[in-house]
mmCIF file of C-alpha atoms and ligand atoms in Angstrom:
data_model
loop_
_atom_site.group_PDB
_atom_site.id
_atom_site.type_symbol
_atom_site.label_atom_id
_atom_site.label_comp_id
_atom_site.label_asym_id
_atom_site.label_seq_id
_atom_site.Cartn_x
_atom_site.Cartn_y
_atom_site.Cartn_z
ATOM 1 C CA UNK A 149 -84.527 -17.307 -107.602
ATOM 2 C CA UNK A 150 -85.347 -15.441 -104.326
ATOM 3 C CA UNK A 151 -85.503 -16.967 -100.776
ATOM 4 C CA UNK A 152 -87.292 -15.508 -98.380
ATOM 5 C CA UNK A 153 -87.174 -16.940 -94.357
ATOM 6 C CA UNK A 154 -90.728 -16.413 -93.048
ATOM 7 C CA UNK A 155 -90.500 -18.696 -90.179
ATOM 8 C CA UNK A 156 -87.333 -20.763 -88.995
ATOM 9 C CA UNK A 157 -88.010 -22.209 -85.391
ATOM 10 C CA UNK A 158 -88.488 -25.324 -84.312
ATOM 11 C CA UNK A 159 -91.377 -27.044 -82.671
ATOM 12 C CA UNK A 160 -91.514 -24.810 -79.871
ATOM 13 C CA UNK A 161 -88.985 -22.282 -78.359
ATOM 14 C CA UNK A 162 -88.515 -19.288 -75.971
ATOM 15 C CA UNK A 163 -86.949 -17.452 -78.558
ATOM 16 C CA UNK A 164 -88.497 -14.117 -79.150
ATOM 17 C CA UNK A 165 -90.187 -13.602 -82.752
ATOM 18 C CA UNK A 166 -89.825 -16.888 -83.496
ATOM 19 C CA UNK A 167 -92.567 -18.070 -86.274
ATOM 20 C CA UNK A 168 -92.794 -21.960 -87.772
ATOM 21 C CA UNK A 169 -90.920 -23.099 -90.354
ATOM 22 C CA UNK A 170 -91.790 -21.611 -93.482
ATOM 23 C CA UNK A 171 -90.329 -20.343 -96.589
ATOM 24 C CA UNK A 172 -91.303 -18.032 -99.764
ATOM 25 C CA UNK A 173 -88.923 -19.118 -102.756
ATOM 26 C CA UNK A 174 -89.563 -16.600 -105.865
ATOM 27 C CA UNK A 175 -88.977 -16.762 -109.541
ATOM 28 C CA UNK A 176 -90.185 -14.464 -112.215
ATOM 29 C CA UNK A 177 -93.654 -13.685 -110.557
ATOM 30 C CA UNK A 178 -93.971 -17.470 -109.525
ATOM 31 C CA UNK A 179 -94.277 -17.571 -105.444
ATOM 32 C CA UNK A 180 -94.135 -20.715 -103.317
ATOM 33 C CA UNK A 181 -94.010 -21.880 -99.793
ATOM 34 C CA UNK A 182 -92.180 -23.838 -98.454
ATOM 35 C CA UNK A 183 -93.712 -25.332 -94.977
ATOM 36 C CA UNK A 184 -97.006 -23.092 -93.713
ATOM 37 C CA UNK A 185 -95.562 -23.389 -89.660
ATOM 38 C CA UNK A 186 -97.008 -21.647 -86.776
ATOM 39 C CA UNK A 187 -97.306 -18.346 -87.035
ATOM 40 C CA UNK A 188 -95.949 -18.434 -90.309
ATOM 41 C CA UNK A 189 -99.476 -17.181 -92.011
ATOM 42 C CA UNK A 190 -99.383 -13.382 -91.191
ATOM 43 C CA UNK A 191 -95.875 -13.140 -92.215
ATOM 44 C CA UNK A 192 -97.138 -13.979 -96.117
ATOM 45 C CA UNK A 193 -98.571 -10.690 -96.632
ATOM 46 C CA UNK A 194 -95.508 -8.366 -96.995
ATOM 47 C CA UNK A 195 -94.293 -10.296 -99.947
ATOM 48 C CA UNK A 196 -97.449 -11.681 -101.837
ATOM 49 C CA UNK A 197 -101.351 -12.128 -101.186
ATOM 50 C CA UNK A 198 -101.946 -15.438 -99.633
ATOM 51 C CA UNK A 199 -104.256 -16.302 -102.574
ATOM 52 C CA UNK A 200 -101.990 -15.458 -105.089
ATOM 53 C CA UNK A 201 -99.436 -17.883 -103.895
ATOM 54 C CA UNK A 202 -99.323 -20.428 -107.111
ATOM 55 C CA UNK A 203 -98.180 -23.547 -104.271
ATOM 56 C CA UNK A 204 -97.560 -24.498 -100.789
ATOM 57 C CA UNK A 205 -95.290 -27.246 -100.740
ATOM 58 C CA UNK A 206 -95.342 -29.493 -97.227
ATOM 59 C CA UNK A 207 -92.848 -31.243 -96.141
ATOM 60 C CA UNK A 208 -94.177 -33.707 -93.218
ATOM 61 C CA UNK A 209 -97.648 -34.006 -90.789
ATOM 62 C CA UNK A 210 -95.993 -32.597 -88.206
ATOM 63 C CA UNK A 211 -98.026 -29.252 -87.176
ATOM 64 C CA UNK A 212 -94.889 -27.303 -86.746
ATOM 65 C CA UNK A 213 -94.958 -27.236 -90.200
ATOM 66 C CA UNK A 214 -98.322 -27.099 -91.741
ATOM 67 C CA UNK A 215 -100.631 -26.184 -89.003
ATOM 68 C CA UNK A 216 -101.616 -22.149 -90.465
ATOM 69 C CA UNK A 217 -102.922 -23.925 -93.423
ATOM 70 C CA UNK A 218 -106.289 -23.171 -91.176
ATOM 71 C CA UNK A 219 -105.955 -19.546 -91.106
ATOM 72 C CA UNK A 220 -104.848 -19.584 -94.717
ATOM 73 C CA UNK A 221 -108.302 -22.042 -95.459
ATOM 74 C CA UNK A 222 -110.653 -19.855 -93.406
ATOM 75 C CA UNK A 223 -109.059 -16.441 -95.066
ATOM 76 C CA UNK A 224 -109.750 -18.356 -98.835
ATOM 77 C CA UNK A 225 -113.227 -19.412 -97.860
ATOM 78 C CA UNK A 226 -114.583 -16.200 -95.281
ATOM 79 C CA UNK A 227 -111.923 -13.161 -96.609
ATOM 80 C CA UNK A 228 -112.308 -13.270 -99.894
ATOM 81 C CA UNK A 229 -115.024 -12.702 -102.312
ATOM 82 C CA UNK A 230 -115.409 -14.817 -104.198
ATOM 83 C CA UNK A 231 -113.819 -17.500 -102.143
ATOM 84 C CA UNK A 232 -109.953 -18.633 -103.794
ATOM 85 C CA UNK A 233 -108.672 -22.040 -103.772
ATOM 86 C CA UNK A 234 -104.599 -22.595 -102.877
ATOM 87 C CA UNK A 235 -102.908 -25.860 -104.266
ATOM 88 C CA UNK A 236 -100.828 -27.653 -101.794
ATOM 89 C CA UNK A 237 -98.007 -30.413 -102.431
ATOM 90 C CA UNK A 238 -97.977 -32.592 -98.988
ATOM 91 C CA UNK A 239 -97.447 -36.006 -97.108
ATOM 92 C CA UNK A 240 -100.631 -38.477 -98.116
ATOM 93 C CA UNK A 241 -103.724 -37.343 -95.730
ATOM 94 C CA UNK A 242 -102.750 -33.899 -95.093
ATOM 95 C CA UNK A 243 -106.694 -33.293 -96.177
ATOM 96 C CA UNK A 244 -107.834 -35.888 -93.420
ATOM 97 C CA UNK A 245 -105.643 -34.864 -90.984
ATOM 98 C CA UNK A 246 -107.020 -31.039 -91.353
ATOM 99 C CA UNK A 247 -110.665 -32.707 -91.489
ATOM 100 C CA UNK A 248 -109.764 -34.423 -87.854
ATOM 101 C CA UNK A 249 -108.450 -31.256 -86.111
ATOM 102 C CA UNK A 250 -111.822 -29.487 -87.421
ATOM 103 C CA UNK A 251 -114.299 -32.302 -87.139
ATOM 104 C CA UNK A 252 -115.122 -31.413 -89.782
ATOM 105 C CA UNK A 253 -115.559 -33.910 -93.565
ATOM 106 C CA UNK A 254 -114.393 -31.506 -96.559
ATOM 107 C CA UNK A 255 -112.971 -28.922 -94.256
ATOM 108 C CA UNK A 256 -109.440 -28.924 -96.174
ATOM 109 C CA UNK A 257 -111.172 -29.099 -99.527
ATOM 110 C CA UNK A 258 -113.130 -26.444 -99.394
ATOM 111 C CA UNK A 259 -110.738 -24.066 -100.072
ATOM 112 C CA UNK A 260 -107.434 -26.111 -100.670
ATOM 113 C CA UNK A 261 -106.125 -28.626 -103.596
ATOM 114 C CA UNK A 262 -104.316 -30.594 -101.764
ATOM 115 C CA UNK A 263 -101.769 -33.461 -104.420
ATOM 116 C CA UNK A 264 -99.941 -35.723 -103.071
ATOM 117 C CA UNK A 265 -96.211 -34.860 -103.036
ATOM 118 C CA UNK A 266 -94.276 -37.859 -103.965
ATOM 119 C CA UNK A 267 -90.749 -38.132 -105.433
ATOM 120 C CA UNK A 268 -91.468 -36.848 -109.344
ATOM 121 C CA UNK A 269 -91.272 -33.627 -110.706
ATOM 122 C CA UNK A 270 -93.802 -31.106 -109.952
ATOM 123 C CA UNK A 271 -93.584 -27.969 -112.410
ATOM 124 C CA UNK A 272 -95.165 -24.869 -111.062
ATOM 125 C CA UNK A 273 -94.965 -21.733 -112.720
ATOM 126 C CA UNK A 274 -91.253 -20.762 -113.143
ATOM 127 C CA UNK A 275 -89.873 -23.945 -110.581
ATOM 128 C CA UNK A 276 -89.380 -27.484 -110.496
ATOM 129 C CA UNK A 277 -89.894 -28.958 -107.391
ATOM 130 C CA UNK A 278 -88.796 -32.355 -106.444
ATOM 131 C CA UNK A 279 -89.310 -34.408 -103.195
ATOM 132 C CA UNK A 280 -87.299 -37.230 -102.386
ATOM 133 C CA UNK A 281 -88.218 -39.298 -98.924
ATOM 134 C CA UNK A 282 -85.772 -38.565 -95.345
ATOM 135 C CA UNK A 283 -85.996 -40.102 -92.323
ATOM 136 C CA UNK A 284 -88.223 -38.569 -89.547
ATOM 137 C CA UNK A 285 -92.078 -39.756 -89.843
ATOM 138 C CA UNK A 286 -93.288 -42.739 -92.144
ATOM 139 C CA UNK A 287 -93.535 -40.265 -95.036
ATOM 140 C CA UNK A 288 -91.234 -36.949 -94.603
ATOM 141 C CA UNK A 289 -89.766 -35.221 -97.335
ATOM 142 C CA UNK A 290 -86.893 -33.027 -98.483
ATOM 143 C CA UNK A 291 -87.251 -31.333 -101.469
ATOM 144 C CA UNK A 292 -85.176 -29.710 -103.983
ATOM 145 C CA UNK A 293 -86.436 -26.288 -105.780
ATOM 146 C CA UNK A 294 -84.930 -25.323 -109.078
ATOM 147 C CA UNK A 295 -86.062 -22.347 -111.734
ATOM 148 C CA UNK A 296 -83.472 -23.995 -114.648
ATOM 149 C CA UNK A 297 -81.918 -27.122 -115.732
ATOM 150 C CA UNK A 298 -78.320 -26.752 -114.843
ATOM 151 C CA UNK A 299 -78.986 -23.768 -112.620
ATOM 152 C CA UNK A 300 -78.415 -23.692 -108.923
ATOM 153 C CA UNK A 301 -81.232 -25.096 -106.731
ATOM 154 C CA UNK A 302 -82.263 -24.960 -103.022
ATOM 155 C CA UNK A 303 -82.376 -27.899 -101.302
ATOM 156 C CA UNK A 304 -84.606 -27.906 -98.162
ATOM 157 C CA UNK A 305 -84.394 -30.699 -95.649
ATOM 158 C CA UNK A 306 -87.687 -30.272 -94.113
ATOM 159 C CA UNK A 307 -86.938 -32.347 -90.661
ATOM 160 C CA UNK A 308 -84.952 -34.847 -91.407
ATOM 161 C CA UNK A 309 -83.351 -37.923 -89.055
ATOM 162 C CA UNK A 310 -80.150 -38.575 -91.756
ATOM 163 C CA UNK A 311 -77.855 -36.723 -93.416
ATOM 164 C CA UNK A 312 -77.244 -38.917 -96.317
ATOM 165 C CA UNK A 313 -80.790 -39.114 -96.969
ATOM 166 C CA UNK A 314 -80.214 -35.426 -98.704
ATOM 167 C CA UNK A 315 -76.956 -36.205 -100.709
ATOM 168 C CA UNK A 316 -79.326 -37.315 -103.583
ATOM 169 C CA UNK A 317 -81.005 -33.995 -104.114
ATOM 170 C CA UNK A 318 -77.997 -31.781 -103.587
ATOM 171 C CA UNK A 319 -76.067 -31.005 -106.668
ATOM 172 C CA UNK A 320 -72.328 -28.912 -106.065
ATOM 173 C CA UNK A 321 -73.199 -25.153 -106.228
ATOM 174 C CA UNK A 322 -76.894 -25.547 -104.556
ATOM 175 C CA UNK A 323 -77.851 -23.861 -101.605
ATOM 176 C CA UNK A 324 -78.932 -26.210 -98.725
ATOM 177 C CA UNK A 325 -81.528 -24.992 -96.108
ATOM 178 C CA UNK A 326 -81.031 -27.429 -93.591
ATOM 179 C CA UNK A 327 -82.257 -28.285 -90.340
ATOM 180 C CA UNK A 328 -79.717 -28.477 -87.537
ATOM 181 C CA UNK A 329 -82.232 -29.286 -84.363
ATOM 182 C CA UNK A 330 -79.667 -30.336 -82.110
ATOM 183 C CA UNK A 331 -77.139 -28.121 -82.345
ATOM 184 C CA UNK A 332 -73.738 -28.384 -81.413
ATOM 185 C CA UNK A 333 -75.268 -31.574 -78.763
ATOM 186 C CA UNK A 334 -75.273 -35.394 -80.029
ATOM 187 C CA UNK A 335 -79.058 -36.505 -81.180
ATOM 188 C CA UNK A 336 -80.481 -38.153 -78.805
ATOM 189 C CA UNK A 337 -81.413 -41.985 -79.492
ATOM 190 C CA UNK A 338 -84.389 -42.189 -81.884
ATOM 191 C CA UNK A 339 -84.194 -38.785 -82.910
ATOM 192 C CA UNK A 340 -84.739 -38.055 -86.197
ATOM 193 C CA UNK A 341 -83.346 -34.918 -86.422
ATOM 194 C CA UNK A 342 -79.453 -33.999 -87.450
ATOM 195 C CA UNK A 343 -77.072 -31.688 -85.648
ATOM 196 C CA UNK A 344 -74.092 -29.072 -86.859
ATOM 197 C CA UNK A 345 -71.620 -32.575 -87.232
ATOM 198 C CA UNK A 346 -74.028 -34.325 -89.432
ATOM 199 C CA UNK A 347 -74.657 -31.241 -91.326
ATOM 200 C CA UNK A 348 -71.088 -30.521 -91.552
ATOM 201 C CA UNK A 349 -70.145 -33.635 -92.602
ATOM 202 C CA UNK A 350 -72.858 -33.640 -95.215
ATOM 203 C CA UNK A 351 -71.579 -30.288 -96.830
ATOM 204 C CA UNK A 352 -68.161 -31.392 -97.075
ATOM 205 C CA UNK A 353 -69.361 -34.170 -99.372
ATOM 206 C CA UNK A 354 -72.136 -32.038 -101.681
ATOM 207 C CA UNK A 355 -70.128 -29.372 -101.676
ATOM 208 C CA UNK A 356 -73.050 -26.792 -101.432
ATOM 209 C CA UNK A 357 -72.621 -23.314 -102.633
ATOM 210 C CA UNK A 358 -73.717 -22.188 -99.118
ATOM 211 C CA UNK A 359 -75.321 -23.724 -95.856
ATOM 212 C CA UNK A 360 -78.450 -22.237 -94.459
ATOM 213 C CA UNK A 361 -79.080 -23.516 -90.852
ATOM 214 C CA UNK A 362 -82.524 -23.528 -89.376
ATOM 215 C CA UNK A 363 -84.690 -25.298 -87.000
ATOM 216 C CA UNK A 364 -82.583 -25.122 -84.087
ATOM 217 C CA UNK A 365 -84.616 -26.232 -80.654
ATOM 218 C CA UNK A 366 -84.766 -24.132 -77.654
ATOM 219 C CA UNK A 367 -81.674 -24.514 -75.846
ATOM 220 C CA UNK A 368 -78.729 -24.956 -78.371
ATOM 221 C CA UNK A 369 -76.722 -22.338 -78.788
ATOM 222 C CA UNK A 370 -75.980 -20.830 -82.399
ATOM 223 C CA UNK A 371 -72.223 -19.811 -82.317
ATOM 224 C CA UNK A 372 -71.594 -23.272 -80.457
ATOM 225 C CA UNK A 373 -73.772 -24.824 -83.347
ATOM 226 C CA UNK A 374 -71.514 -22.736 -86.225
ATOM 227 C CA UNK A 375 -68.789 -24.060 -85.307
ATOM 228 C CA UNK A 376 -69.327 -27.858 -85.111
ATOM 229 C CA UNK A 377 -71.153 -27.446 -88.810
ATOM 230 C CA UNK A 378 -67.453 -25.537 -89.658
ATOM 231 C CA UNK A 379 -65.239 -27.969 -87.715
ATOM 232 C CA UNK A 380 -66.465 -30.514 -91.168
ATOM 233 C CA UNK A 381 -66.907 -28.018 -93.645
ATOM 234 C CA UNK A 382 -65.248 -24.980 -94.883
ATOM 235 C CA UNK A 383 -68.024 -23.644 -96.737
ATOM 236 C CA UNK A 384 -69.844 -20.215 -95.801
ATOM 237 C CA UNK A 385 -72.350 -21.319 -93.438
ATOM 238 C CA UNK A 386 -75.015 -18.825 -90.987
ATOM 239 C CA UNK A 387 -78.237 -19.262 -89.426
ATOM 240 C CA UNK A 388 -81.388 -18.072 -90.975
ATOM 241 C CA UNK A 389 -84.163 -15.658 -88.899
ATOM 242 C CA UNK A 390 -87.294 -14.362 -90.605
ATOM 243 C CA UNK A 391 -86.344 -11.696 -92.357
ATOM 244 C CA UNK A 392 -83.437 -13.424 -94.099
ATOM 245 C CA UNK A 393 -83.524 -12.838 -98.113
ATOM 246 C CA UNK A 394 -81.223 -14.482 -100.133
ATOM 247 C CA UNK A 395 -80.531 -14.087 -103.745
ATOM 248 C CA UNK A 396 -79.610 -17.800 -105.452
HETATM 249 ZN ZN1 ZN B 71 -90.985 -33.031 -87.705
#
């Protein structure tokens, strides 16, 4: 199983080249996203054609992390001939909430599936993908990516408000792709995001093969941010850019 970081900033930034959360995980010819942020749509084409991506997997309504689903919709429906549909995994009303921001009744399905997401199993192609529910908005969720039973998964927090909320996905060995949105700072009252000490503190107990950070808002700073994740955990922990590739 193949990660690949397409996007990895937060909401919004002044970092240079930063794109919206999004990530490509790949198994024996099986691609899928996970989060479609801004910016995030251009950066498909490199690794796979947008239509040939088998799922899009979404893990909240906030637009940071699903808003190029419209260039993605108007490249199936205007690009391509014939048209090609996409399947997306997402929060209940992603379809309506795409319909608002158009105006437009039908504007989602016209070119996407959109299921909703939910805490089962969804098989697709070569991966199992499972959601389980994390505190941020009424209906956010992490999810946990896997290509075989007993083999190492990735665990990806999407945005997430606590740390404990992820302990049920995350078997010893997995990778966890986890948001760290404060930084080395305390969270601010009400929110739901984590920082490096809750993310440190939830490594030491999962005991993850390896800690991905990502998500980290405009004016944190990374090495301050390593090292409150390491001051828990002893782990090999890094940030990820777009660009990162990991092998899992
Ligand atoms: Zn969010």
């Amino acid at each position: 199983m193949r990660l690949t970081v397409l996007g990895a900033g937060p909401a919004y930034t002044d970092r240079r080249d930063s794109t919206g959360a999004s990530y490509l995980v790949e198994e024996d010819g099986t691609h899928l996203l996970l989060d479609l942020g801004q910016g995030s749509f251009p950066r498909i084409f490199p690794h796979v054609p947008p239509q040939d991506v088998d799922a899009i997997v979404v893990s909240h309504l906030h637009p940071d992390h699903f808003i190029d689903l419209v260039p993605l919709r108007h490249y199936l429906r205007y690009h391509l001939e014939p048209a090609r549909r996409v399947r997306v995994l997402a929060p209940t009303a992603l379809g309506e909430r795409l319909d608002c921001l158009h105006a437009q009744p039908g504007f989602t399905a016209e070119a996407l599936d959109v299921e909703v997401l939910g805490t089962r199993d969804h098989h697709i192609g070569a991966l199992t993908v499972r959601g389980a529910l994390v505190a941020h908005t009424d209906e956010s969720y992490a999810m946990r990516v896997s290509a075989a039973e007993g083999a190492p998964g990735l665990v990806y927090s999407g945005d997430c408000g606590r740390a404990d909320d992820l302990a049920p996905l995350a078997r010893a060995g997995d990778t966890l792709l986890v948001e760290v949105s404060f930084g080395e700072g305390p969270v601010p009252p009400g929110a739901m995001h984590l920082n490096g000490d809750g993310v440190g503190r939830l490594a030491a107990a999962t005991r993850p093969g390896r800690v991905l950070l990502t998500h980290l808002q405009m004016g944190h700073d990374v090495e301050a941010t390593l090292a409150s994740v390491r001051a828990a955990y002893d782990g090999p922990v890094e940030f990820v850019w777009p660009g990162s590739a990991f092998d899992l």
